[in-house]
């Protein structure tokens, strides 16, 4: 009987890996001219830490200092009490140290008005321009020129308010501007948030349907 011939096992053939073609910069240029030896013929790209090649702008030191500043949120009543108490305390210090300088008091009033408008919460933005004049009127009592009892104090207060109404109007205007800017920014943020939420809700069903329709169909096996 003839015995079947045994063929030696063949070595597994390894298929060469297909490598993607190199870009023209790595091949020496698209026109076929190679650069001189020792010099990089490809284009040099600068690596950046942000996608898109844009370098993030450095933050100014003033902005960093403002970010470190405390950022409380006061109610309408809290902003009024803050303005009144702060202006009265600063007026007392002004009367003791600087003999009641109205100019110093006016500059401090502008600063306190700005802080009051910045620290009030968004639900009570309207209360800041109302609380600022009250704080100015209460705080000017220690620096107003008045004598002769209660009536003299009242007359001194009225005279000081009439003579230095410019500081009162300036602080109220600053508080109104800050409150207006904050209100506009808050409304814009809420509108952008609503738009993003609406786009996310509208885009979620379409994305799923697109994924289902773009999925490859299984091939039918024919006998």
JSON list of C-alpha atoms in Angstrom, two decimals:
[
{"chain": "A", "resi": 1, "resn": "UNK", "atom": "CA", "xyz": [0.00, 0.00, 0.00]},
{"chain": "A", "resi": 2, "resn": "UNK", "atom": "CA", "xyz": [1.17, 3.42, -0.85]},
{"chain": "A", "resi": 3, "resn": "UNK", "atom": "CA", "xyz": [1.70, 5.71, 2.06]},
{"chain": "A", "resi": 4, "resn": "UNK", "atom": "CA", "xyz": [0.53, 9.37, 1.70]},
{"chain": "A", "resi": 5, "resn": "UNK", "atom": "CA", "xyz": [3.25, 11.82, 1.28]},
{"chain": "A", "resi": 6, "resn": "UNK", "atom": "CA", "xyz": [3.76, 14.21, 4.11]},
{"chain": "A", "resi": 7, "resn": "UNK", "atom": "CA", "xyz": [4.47, 17.72, 3.09]},
{"chain": "A", "resi": 8, "resn": "UNK", "atom": "CA", "xyz": [6.54, 19.80, 5.45]},
{"chain": "A", "resi": 9, "resn": "UNK", "atom": "CA", "xyz": [4.60, 22.64, 7.14]},
{"chain": "A", "resi": 10, "resn": "UNK", "atom": "CA", "xyz": [4.99, 25.96, 5.46]},
{"chain": "A", "resi": 11, "resn": "UNK", "atom": "CA", "xyz": [6.23, 28.93, 7.35]},
{"chain": "A", "resi": 12, "resn": "UNK", "atom": "CA", "xyz": [3.55, 31.54, 7.98]},
{"chain": "A", "resi": 13, "resn": "UNK", "atom": "CA", "xyz": [3.77, 34.34, 5.50]},
{"chain": "A", "resi": 14, "resn": "UNK", "atom": "CA", "xyz": [3.87, 37.79, 6.96]},
{"chain": "A", "resi": 15, "resn": "UNK", "atom": "CA", "xyz": [2.14, 40.43, 4.96]},
{"chain": "A", "resi": 16, "resn": "UNK", "atom": "CA", "xyz": [3.99, 43.70, 4.67]},
{"chain": "A", "resi": 17, "resn": "UNK", "atom": "CA", "xyz": [2.38, 46.46, 6.63]},
{"chain": "A", "resi": 18, "resn": "UNK", "atom": "CA", "xyz": [0.96, 49.27, 4.67]},
{"chain": "A", "resi": 19, "resn": "UNK", "atom": "CA", "xyz": [2.31, 52.54, 5.88]},
{"chain": "A", "resi": 20, "resn": "UNK", "atom": "CA", "xyz": [0.58, 55.77, 5.01]},
{"chain": "A", "resi": 21, "resn": "UNK", "atom": "CA", "xyz": [2.40, 57.93, 2.51]},
{"chain": "A", "resi": 22, "resn": "UNK", "atom": "CA", "xyz": [4.64, 60.58, 3.95]},
{"chain": "A", "resi": 23, "resn": "UNK", "atom": "CA", "xyz": [3.61, 64.23, 3.58]},
{"chain": "A", "resi": 24, "resn": "UNK", "atom": "CA", "xyz": [5.35, 66.32, 0.93]},
{"chain": "A", "resi": 25, "resn": "UNK", "atom": "CA", "xyz": [7.27, 68.17, 3.64]},
{"chain": "A", "resi": 26, "resn": "UNK", "atom": "CA", "xyz": [8.88, 64.92, 4.81]},
{"chain": "A", "resi": 27, "resn": "UNK", "atom": "CA", "xyz": [9.61, 63.75, 1.21]},
{"chain": "A", "resi": 28, "resn": "UNK", "atom": "CA", "xyz": [11.56, 66.86, 0.38]},
{"chain": "A", "resi": 29, "resn": "UNK", "atom": "CA", "xyz": [8.86, 69.07, -1.11]},
{"chain": "A", "resi": 30, "resn": "UNK", "atom": "CA", "xyz": [6.04, 68.56, -3.57]},
{"chain": "A", "resi": 31, "resn": "UNK", "atom": "CA", "xyz": [8.03, 69.75, -6.60]},
{"chain": "A", "resi": 32, "resn": "UNK", "atom": "CA", "xyz": [10.63, 67.01, -6.24]},
{"chain": "A", "resi": 33, "resn": "UNK", "atom": "CA", "xyz": [13.52, 69.25, -5.25]},
{"chain": "A", "resi": 34, "resn": "UNK", "atom": "CA", "xyz": [15.37, 68.11, -2.17]},
{"chain": "A", "resi": 35, "resn": "UNK", "atom": "CA", "xyz": [16.98, 70.51, 0.19]},
{"chain": "A", "resi": 36, "resn": "UNK", "atom": "CA", "xyz": [20.69, 70.51, 0.92]},
{"chain": "A", "resi": 37, "resn": "UNK", "atom": "CA", "xyz": [22.13, 67.85, 3.13]},
{"chain": "A", "resi": 38, "resn": "UNK", "atom": "CA", "xyz": [22.02, 68.56, 6.83]},
{"chain": "A", "resi": 39, "resn": "UNK", "atom": "CA", "xyz": [19.19, 71.09, 6.49]},
{"chain": "A", "resi": 40, "resn": "UNK", "atom": "CA", "xyz": [15.60, 70.23, 7.29]},
{"chain": "A", "resi": 41, "resn": "UNK", "atom": "CA", "xyz": [13.60, 70.42, 4.07]},
{"chain": "A", "resi": 42, "resn": "UNK", "atom": "CA", "xyz": [10.23, 70.00, 5.81]},
{"chain": "A", "resi": 43, "resn": "UNK", "atom": "CA", "xyz": [8.22, 72.84, 7.19]},
{"chain": "A", "resi": 44, "resn": "UNK", "atom": "CA", "xyz": [8.70, 73.48, 10.88]},
{"chain": "A", "resi": 45, "resn": "UNK", "atom": "CA", "xyz": [5.51, 73.88, 12.91]},
{"chain": "A", "resi": 46, "resn": "UNK", "atom": "CA", "xyz": [5.44, 75.44, 16.34]},
{"chain": "A", "resi": 47, "resn": "UNK", "atom": "CA", "xyz": [3.75, 73.34, 18.95]},
{"chain": "A", "resi": 48, "resn": "UNK", "atom": "CA", "xyz": [1.26, 75.17, 21.08]},
{"chain": "A", "resi": 49, "resn": "UNK", "atom": "CA", "xyz": [-0.46, 74.08, 24.24]},
{"chain": "A", "resi": 50, "resn": "UNK", "atom": "CA", "xyz": [-3.92, 74.82, 22.86]},
{"chain": "A", "resi": 51, "resn": "UNK", "atom": "CA", "xyz": [-5.79, 73.19, 20.01]},
{"chain": "A", "resi": 52, "resn": "UNK", "atom": "CA", "xyz": [-5.97, 75.39, 16.93]},
{"chain": "A", "resi": 53, "resn": "UNK", "atom": "CA", "xyz": [-2.52, 76.95, 17.31]},
{"chain": "A", "resi": 54, "resn": "UNK", "atom": "CA", "xyz": [-3.68, 79.88, 19.45]},
{"chain": "A", "resi": 55, "resn": "UNK", "atom": "CA", "xyz": [-1.58, 80.78, 22.44]},
{"chain": "A", "resi": 56, "resn": "UNK", "atom": "CA", "xyz": [-3.62, 81.73, 25.56]},
{"chain": "A", "resi": 57, "resn": "UNK", "atom": "CA", "xyz": [-3.28, 85.38, 26.45]},
{"chain": "A", "resi": 58, "resn": "UNK", "atom": "CA", "xyz": [-1.65, 86.20, 29.77]},
{"chain": "A", "resi": 59, "resn": "UNK", "atom": "CA", "xyz": [-4.02, 87.50, 32.41]},
{"chain": "A", "resi": 60, "resn": "UNK", "atom": "CA", "xyz": [-3.21, 91.07, 33.53]},
{"chain": "A", "resi": 61, "resn": "UNK", "atom": "CA", "xyz": [-2.11, 91.43, 37.15]},
{"chain": "A", "resi": 62, "resn": "UNK", "atom": "CA", "xyz": [-5.00, 93.83, 37.84]},
{"chain": "A", "resi": 63, "resn": "UNK", "atom": "CA", "xyz": [-7.52, 91.12, 36.90]},
{"chain": "A", "resi": 64, "resn": "UNK", "atom": "CA", "xyz": [-5.71, 88.61, 39.10]},
{"chain": "A", "resi": 65, "resn": "UNK", "atom": "CA", "xyz": [-5.83, 91.03, 42.03]},
{"chain": "A", "resi": 66, "resn": "UNK", "atom": "CA", "xyz": [-9.57, 91.59, 41.51]},
{"chain": "A", "resi": 67, "resn": "UNK", "atom": "CA", "xyz": [-10.16, 87.83, 41.40]},
{"chain": "A", "resi": 68, "resn": "UNK", "atom": "CA", "xyz": [-8.45, 87.45, 44.78]},
{"chain": "A", "resi": 69, "resn": "UNK", "atom": "CA", "xyz": [-10.65, 90.16, 46.23]},
{"chain": "A", "resi": 70, "resn": "UNK", "atom": "CA", "xyz": [-13.57, 88.84, 48.32]},
{"chain": "A", "resi": 71, "resn": "UNK", "atom": "CA", "xyz": [-16.83, 88.50, 46.44]},
{"chain": "A", "resi": 72, "resn": "UNK", "atom": "CA", "xyz": [-19.73, 88.29, 48.94]},
{"chain": "A", "resi": 73, "resn": "UNK", "atom": "CA", "xyz": [-23.38, 88.38, 47.97]},
{"chain": "A", "resi": 74, "resn": "UNK", "atom": "CA", "xyz": [-25.47, 90.80, 50.03]},
{"chain": "A", "resi": 75, "resn": "UNK", "atom": "CA", "xyz": [-29.22, 91.11, 50.17]},
{"chain": "A", "resi": 76, "resn": "UNK", "atom": "CA", "xyz": [-30.98, 94.44, 49.72]},
{"chain": "A", "resi": 77, "resn": "UNK", "atom": "CA", "xyz": [-31.08, 95.08, 53.46]},
{"chain": "A", "resi": 78, "resn": "UNK", "atom": "CA", "xyz": [-27.52, 93.85, 53.90]},
{"chain": "A", "resi": 79, "resn": "UNK", "atom": "CA", "xyz": [-26.20, 96.17, 51.19]},
{"chain": "A", "resi": 80, "resn": "UNK", "atom": "CA", "xyz": [-27.96, 99.12, 52.83]},
{"chain": "A", "resi": 81, "resn": "UNK", "atom": "CA", "xyz": [-26.55, 98.30, 56.27]},
{"chain": "A", "resi": 82, "resn": "UNK", "atom": "CA", "xyz": [-23.08, 97.80, 54.80]},
{"chain": "A", "resi": 83, "resn": "UNK", "atom": "CA", "xyz": [-23.11, 101.16, 53.05]},
{"chain": "A", "resi": 84, "resn": "UNK", "atom": "CA", "xyz": [-24.49, 103.06, 56.05]},
{"chain": "A", "resi": 85, "resn": "UNK", "atom": "CA", "xyz": [-22.16, 101.47, 58.62]},
{"chain": "A", "resi": 86, "resn": "UNK", "atom": "CA", "xyz": [-19.08, 101.79, 56.39]},
{"chain": "A", "resi": 87, "resn": "UNK", "atom": "CA", "xyz": [-19.71, 105.44, 55.53]},
{"chain": "A", "resi": 88, "resn": "UNK", "atom": "CA", "xyz": [-20.40, 106.37, 59.15]},
{"chain": "A", "resi": 89, "resn": "UNK", "atom": "CA", "xyz": [-17.19, 104.67, 60.31]},
{"chain": "A", "resi": 90, "resn": "UNK", "atom": "CA", "xyz": [-15.13, 106.29, 57.56]},
{"chain": "A", "resi": 91, "resn": "UNK", "atom": "CA", "xyz": [-16.65, 109.68, 58.35]},
{"chain": "A", "resi": 92, "resn": "UNK", "atom": "CA", "xyz": [-15.68, 109.29, 62.01]},
{"chain": "A", "resi": 93, "resn": "UNK", "atom": "CA", "xyz": [-12.11, 108.45, 61.03]},
{"chain": "A", "resi": 94, "resn": "UNK", "atom": "CA", "xyz": [-12.09, 111.39, 58.62]},
{"chain": "A", "resi": 95, "resn": "UNK", "atom": "CA", "xyz": [-13.25, 113.73, 61.37]},
{"chain": "A", "resi": 96, "resn": "UNK", "atom": "CA", "xyz": [-10.60, 112.47, 63.81]},
{"chain": "A", "resi": 97, "resn": "UNK", "atom": "CA", "xyz": [-7.62, 112.27, 61.45]},
{"chain": "A", "resi": 98, "resn": "UNK", "atom": "CA", "xyz": [-8.26, 114.85, 58.70]},
{"chain": "A", "resi": 99, "resn": "UNK", "atom": "CA", "xyz": [-10.57, 117.31, 60.52]},
{"chain": "A", "resi": 100, "resn": "UNK", "atom": "CA", "xyz": [-13.61, 116.36, 58.43]},
{"chain": "A", "resi": 101, "resn": "UNK", "atom": "CA", "xyz": [-12.33, 116.70, 54.86]},
{"chain": "A", "resi": 102, "resn": "UNK", "atom": "CA", "xyz": [-15.29, 116.55, 52.48]},
{"chain": "A", "resi": 103, "resn": "UNK", "atom": "CA", "xyz": [-13.06, 115.68, 49.50]},
{"chain": "A", "resi": 104, "resn": "UNK", "atom": "CA", "xyz": [-11.70, 112.59, 51.24]},
{"chain": "A", "resi": 105, "resn": "UNK", "atom": "CA", "xyz": [-15.20, 111.66, 52.31]},
{"chain": "A", "resi": 106, "resn": "UNK", "atom": "CA", "xyz": [-16.46, 112.00, 48.72]},
{"chain": "A", "resi": 107, "resn": "UNK", "atom": "CA", "xyz": [-13.69, 109.78, 47.30]},
{"chain": "A", "resi": 108, "resn": "UNK", "atom": "CA", "xyz": [-14.38, 107.14, 49.93]},
{"chain": "A", "resi": 109, "resn": "UNK", "atom": "CA", "xyz": [-18.08, 107.38, 49.12]},
{"chain": "A", "resi": 110, "resn": "UNK", "atom": "CA", "xyz": [-17.40, 106.60, 45.46]},
{"chain": "A", "resi": 111, "resn": "UNK", "atom": "CA", "xyz": [-15.41, 103.53, 46.48]},
{"chain": "A", "resi": 112, "resn": "UNK", "atom": "CA", "xyz": [-18.08, 102.30, 48.90]},
{"chain": "A", "resi": 113, "resn": "UNK", "atom": "CA", "xyz": [-20.79, 102.88, 46.29]},
{"chain": "A", "resi": 114, "resn": "UNK", "atom": "CA", "xyz": [-18.90, 100.73, 43.78]},
{"chain": "A", "resi": 115, "resn": "UNK", "atom": "CA", "xyz": [-18.40, 97.93, 46.30]},
{"chain": "A", "resi": 116, "resn": "UNK", "atom": "CA", "xyz": [-22.05, 98.05, 47.35]},
{"chain": "A", "resi": 117, "resn": "UNK", "atom": "CA", "xyz": [-23.20, 97.72, 43.74]},
{"chain": "A", "resi": 118, "resn": "UNK", "atom": "CA", "xyz": [-20.73, 94.90, 43.07]},
{"chain": "A", "resi": 119, "resn": "UNK", "atom": "CA", "xyz": [-21.52, 92.87, 46.18]},
{"chain": "A", "resi": 120, "resn": "UNK", "atom": "CA", "xyz": [-25.32, 92.98, 46.10]},
{"chain": "A", "resi": 121, "resn": "UNK", "atom": "CA", "xyz": [-26.89, 89.82, 44.72]},
{"chain": "A", "resi": 122, "resn": "UNK", "atom": "CA", "xyz": [-28.65, 89.71, 41.36]},
{"chain": "A", "resi": 123, "resn": "UNK", "atom": "CA", "xyz": [-32.12, 89.47, 42.86]},
{"chain": "A", "resi": 124, "resn": "UNK", "atom": "CA", "xyz": [-31.63, 92.80, 44.72]},
{"chain": "A", "resi": 125, "resn": "UNK", "atom": "CA", "xyz": [-29.75, 94.88, 42.17]},
{"chain": "A", "resi": 126, "resn": "UNK", "atom": "CA", "xyz": [-32.31, 97.69, 42.31]},
{"chain": "A", "resi": 127, "resn": "UNK", "atom": "CA", "xyz": [-31.70, 98.24, 46.03]},
{"chain": "A", "resi": 128, "resn": "UNK", "atom": "CA", "xyz": [-28.07, 99.34, 45.59]},
{"chain": "A", "resi": 129, "resn": "UNK", "atom": "CA", "xyz": [-28.78, 102.79, 43.99]},
{"chain": "A", "resi": 130, "resn": "UNK", "atom": "CA", "xyz": [-31.38, 103.37, 46.73]},
{"chain": "A", "resi": 131, "resn": "UNK", "atom": "CA", "xyz": [-29.11, 102.42, 49.65]},
{"chain": "A", "resi": 132, "resn": "UNK", "atom": "CA", "xyz": [-26.15, 104.51, 48.47]},
{"chain": "A", "resi": 133, "resn": "UNK", "atom": "CA", "xyz": [-27.72, 108.00, 49.03]},
{"chain": "A", "resi": 134, "resn": "UNK", "atom": "CA", "xyz": [-28.96, 106.91, 52.46]},
{"chain": "A", "resi": 135, "resn": "UNK", "atom": "CA", "xyz": [-25.43, 105.87, 53.40]},
{"chain": "A", "resi": 136, "resn": "UNK", "atom": "CA", "xyz": [-24.08, 109.21, 52.19]},
{"chain": "A", "resi": 137, "resn": "UNK", "atom": "CA", "xyz": [-26.64, 111.17, 54.24]},
{"chain": "A", "resi": 138, "resn": "UNK", "atom": "CA", "xyz": [-26.03, 109.16, 57.42]},
{"chain": "A", "resi": 139, "resn": "UNK", "atom": "CA", "xyz": [-22.27, 109.14, 57.05]},
{"chain": "A", "resi": 140, "resn": "UNK", "atom": "CA", "xyz": [-21.93, 112.88, 56.53]},
{"chain": "A", "resi": 141, "resn": "UNK", "atom": "CA", "xyz": [-23.25, 113.65, 60.04]},
{"chain": "A", "resi": 142, "resn": "UNK", "atom": "CA", "xyz": [-19.83, 113.47, 61.80]},
{"chain": "A", "resi": 143, "resn": "UNK", "atom": "CA", "xyz": [-18.16, 115.75, 59.22]},
{"chain": "A", "resi": 144, "resn": "UNK", "atom": "CA", "xyz": [-21.01, 118.26, 58.76]},
{"chain": "A", "resi": 145, "resn": "UNK", "atom": "CA", "xyz": [-20.61, 121.66, 60.40]},
{"chain": "A", "resi": 146, "resn": "UNK", "atom": "CA", "xyz": [-23.38, 121.94, 62.96]},
{"chain": "A", "resi": 147, "resn": "UNK", "atom": "CA", "xyz": [-23.72, 123.12, 66.53]},
{"chain": "A", "resi": 148, "resn": "UNK", "atom": "CA", "xyz": [-26.41, 124.15, 68.95]},
{"chain": "A", "resi": 149, "resn": "UNK", "atom": "CA", "xyz": [-28.20, 120.87, 69.56]},
{"chain": "A", "resi": 150, "resn": "UNK", "atom": "CA", "xyz": [-30.42, 118.81, 67.34]},
{"chain": "A", "resi": 151, "resn": "UNK", "atom": "CA", "xyz": [-31.65, 121.72, 65.22]},
{"chain": "A", "resi": 152, "resn": "UNK", "atom": "CA", "xyz": [-28.11, 122.84, 64.46]},
{"chain": "A", "resi": 153, "resn": "UNK", "atom": "CA", "xyz": [-27.15, 119.31, 63.44]},
{"chain": "A", "resi": 154, "resn": "UNK", "atom": "CA", "xyz": [-30.09, 119.09, 61.08]},
{"chain": "A", "resi": 155, "resn": "UNK", "atom": "CA", "xyz": [-29.26, 122.45, 59.50]},
{"chain": "A", "resi": 156, "resn": "UNK", "atom": "CA", "xyz": [-25.63, 121.41, 59.11]},
{"chain": "A", "resi": 157, "resn": "UNK", "atom": "CA", "xyz": [-26.72, 118.18, 57.45]},
{"chain": "A", "resi": 158, "resn": "UNK", "atom": "CA", "xyz": [-29.00, 119.98, 55.00]},
{"chain": "A", "resi": 159, "resn": "UNK", "atom": "CA", "xyz": [-26.26, 122.50, 54.20]},
{"chain": "A", "resi": 160, "resn": "UNK", "atom": "CA", "xyz": [-23.70, 119.76, 53.61]},
{"chain": "A", "resi": 161, "resn": "UNK", "atom": "CA", "xyz": [-26.06, 117.84, 51.33]},
{"chain": "A", "resi": 162, "resn": "UNK", "atom": "CA", "xyz": [-26.80, 120.99, 49.34]},
{"chain": "A", "resi": 163, "resn": "UNK", "atom": "CA", "xyz": [-23.17, 122.10, 49.09]},
{"chain": "A", "resi": 164, "resn": "UNK", "atom": "CA", "xyz": [-21.72, 118.71, 48.24]},
{"chain": "A", "resi": 165, "resn": "UNK", "atom": "CA", "xyz": [-24.49, 117.17, 46.18]},
{"chain": "A", "resi": 166, "resn": "UNK", "atom": "CA", "xyz": [-21.99, 116.43, 43.40]},
{"chain": "A", "resi": 167, "resn": "UNK", "atom": "CA", "xyz": [-20.43, 113.58, 45.38]},
{"chain": "A", "resi": 168, "resn": "UNK", "atom": "CA", "xyz": [-23.91, 112.24, 46.15]},
{"chain": "A", "resi": 169, "resn": "UNK", "atom": "CA", "xyz": [-24.94, 112.25, 42.49]},
{"chain": "A", "resi": 170, "resn": "UNK", "atom": "CA", "xyz": [-21.59, 110.82, 41.40]},
{"chain": "A", "resi": 171, "resn": "UNK", "atom": "CA", "xyz": [-21.74, 107.88, 43.80]},
{"chain": "A", "resi": 172, "resn": "UNK", "atom": "CA", "xyz": [-25.35, 107.15, 42.89]},
{"chain": "A", "resi": 173, "resn": "UNK", "atom": "CA", "xyz": [-24.47, 107.27, 39.17]},
{"chain": "A", "resi": 174, "resn": "UNK", "atom": "CA", "xyz": [-21.53, 104.90, 39.67]},
{"chain": "A", "resi": 175, "resn": "UNK", "atom": "CA", "xyz": [-23.72, 102.45, 41.57]},
{"chain": "A", "resi": 176, "resn": "UNK", "atom": "CA", "xyz": [-26.39, 102.65, 38.86]},
{"chain": "A", "resi": 177, "resn": "UNK", "atom": "CA", "xyz": [-23.86, 101.98, 36.10]},
{"chain": "A", "resi": 178, "resn": "UNK", "atom": "CA", "xyz": [-22.37, 98.99, 37.90]},
{"chain": "A", "resi": 179, "resn": "UNK", "atom": "CA", "xyz": [-25.82, 97.57, 38.62]},
{"chain": "A", "resi": 180, "resn": "UNK", "atom": "CA", "xyz": [-26.87, 98.05, 34.97]},
{"chain": "A", "resi": 181, "resn": "UNK", "atom": "CA", "xyz": [-23.80, 96.29, 33.62]},
{"chain": "A", "resi": 182, "resn": "UNK", "atom": "CA", "xyz": [-24.25, 93.40, 36.04]},
{"chain": "A", "resi": 183, "resn": "UNK", "atom": "CA", "xyz": [-27.91, 93.06, 35.11]},
{"chain": "A", "resi": 184, "resn": "UNK", "atom": "CA", "xyz": [-27.14, 93.00, 31.36]},
{"chain": "A", "resi": 185, "resn": "UNK", "atom": "CA", "xyz": [-24.43, 90.39, 31.83]},
{"chain": "A", "resi": 186, "resn": "UNK", "atom": "CA", "xyz": [-26.71, 88.26, 33.99]},
{"chain": "A", "resi": 187, "resn": "UNK", "atom": "CA", "xyz": [-29.49, 88.36, 31.38]},
{"chain": "A", "resi": 188, "resn": "UNK", "atom": "CA", "xyz": [-27.02, 87.49, 28.60]},
{"chain": "A", "resi": 189, "resn": "UNK", "atom": "CA", "xyz": [-25.69, 84.51, 30.55]},
{"chain": "A", "resi": 190, "resn": "UNK", "atom": "CA", "xyz": [-29.18, 83.21, 31.22]},
{"chain": "A", "resi": 191, "resn": "UNK", "atom": "CA", "xyz": [-30.11, 83.56, 27.55]},
{"chain": "A", "resi": 192, "resn": "UNK", "atom": "CA", "xyz": [-26.94, 81.74, 26.45]},
{"chain": "A", "resi": 193, "resn": "UNK", "atom": "CA", "xyz": [-27.60, 78.98, 28.96]},
{"chain": "A", "resi": 194, "resn": "UNK", "atom": "CA", "xyz": [-31.16, 78.56, 27.68]},
{"chain": "A", "resi": 195, "resn": "UNK", "atom": "CA", "xyz": [-29.95, 78.46, 24.08]},
{"chain": "A", "resi": 196, "resn": "UNK", "atom": "CA", "xyz": [-27.34, 75.82, 24.89]},
{"chain": "A", "resi": 197, "resn": "UNK", "atom": "CA", "xyz": [-29.92, 73.74, 26.73]},
{"chain": "A", "resi": 198, "resn": "UNK", "atom": "CA", "xyz": [-32.38, 74.01, 23.83]},
{"chain": "A", "resi": 199, "resn": "UNK", "atom": "CA", "xyz": [-29.70, 73.01, 21.32]},
{"chain": "A", "resi": 200, "resn": "UNK", "atom": "CA", "xyz": [-28.70, 70.04, 23.47]},
{"chain": "A", "resi": 201, "resn": "UNK", "atom": "CA", "xyz": [-32.32, 68.89, 23.72]},
{"chain": "A", "resi": 202, "resn": "UNK", "atom": "CA", "xyz": [-32.93, 69.38, 20.01]},
{"chain": "A", "resi": 203, "resn": "UNK", "atom": "CA", "xyz": [-29.69, 67.75, 18.94]},
{"chain": "A", "resi": 204, "resn": "UNK", "atom": "CA", "xyz": [-29.88, 64.60, 21.06]},
{"chain": "A", "resi": 205, "resn": "UNK", "atom": "CA", "xyz": [-32.64, 62.78, 19.05]},
{"chain": "A", "resi": 206, "resn": "UNK", "atom": "CA", "xyz": [-31.12, 63.71, 15.70]},
{"chain": "A", "resi": 207, "resn": "UNK", "atom": "CA", "xyz": [-27.72, 62.48, 16.77]},
{"chain": "A", "resi": 208, "resn": "UNK", "atom": "CA", "xyz": [-29.11, 59.09, 17.75]},
{"chain": "A", "resi": 209, "resn": "UNK", "atom": "CA", "xyz": [-31.07, 58.79, 14.50]},
{"chain": "A", "resi": 210, "resn": "UNK", "atom": "CA", "xyz": [-28.03, 59.75, 12.48]},
{"chain": "A", "resi": 211, "resn": "UNK", "atom": "CA", "xyz": [-25.95, 57.12, 14.22]},
{"chain": "A", "resi": 212, "resn": "UNK", "atom": "CA", "xyz": [-28.61, 54.48, 13.54]},
{"chain": "A", "resi": 213, "resn": "UNK", "atom": "CA", "xyz": [-28.92, 55.34, 9.85]},
{"chain": "A", "resi": 214, "resn": "UNK", "atom": "CA", "xyz": [-25.18, 55.57, 9.32]},
{"chain": "A", "resi": 215, "resn": "UNK", "atom": "CA", "xyz": [-24.51, 52.16, 10.88]},
{"chain": "A", "resi": 216, "resn": "UNK", "atom": "CA", "xyz": [-23.34, 49.55, 8.30]},
{"chain": "A", "resi": 217, "resn": "UNK", "atom": "CA", "xyz": [-25.96, 47.02, 7.31]},
{"chain": "A", "resi": 218, "resn": "UNK", "atom": "CA", "xyz": [-25.10, 43.32, 7.75]},
{"chain": "A", "resi": 219, "resn": "UNK", "atom": "CA", "xyz": [-24.43, 41.44, 4.55]},
{"chain": "A", "resi": 220, "resn": "UNK", "atom": "CA", "xyz": [-26.65, 38.55, 3.64]},
{"chain": "A", "resi": 221, "resn": "UNK", "atom": "CA", "xyz": [-24.97, 35.24, 3.19]},
{"chain": "A", "resi": 222, "resn": "UNK", "atom": "CA", "xyz": [-25.86, 33.52, -0.05]},
{"chain": "A", "resi": 223, "resn": "UNK", "atom": "CA", "xyz": [-25.60, 29.74, -0.25]}
]
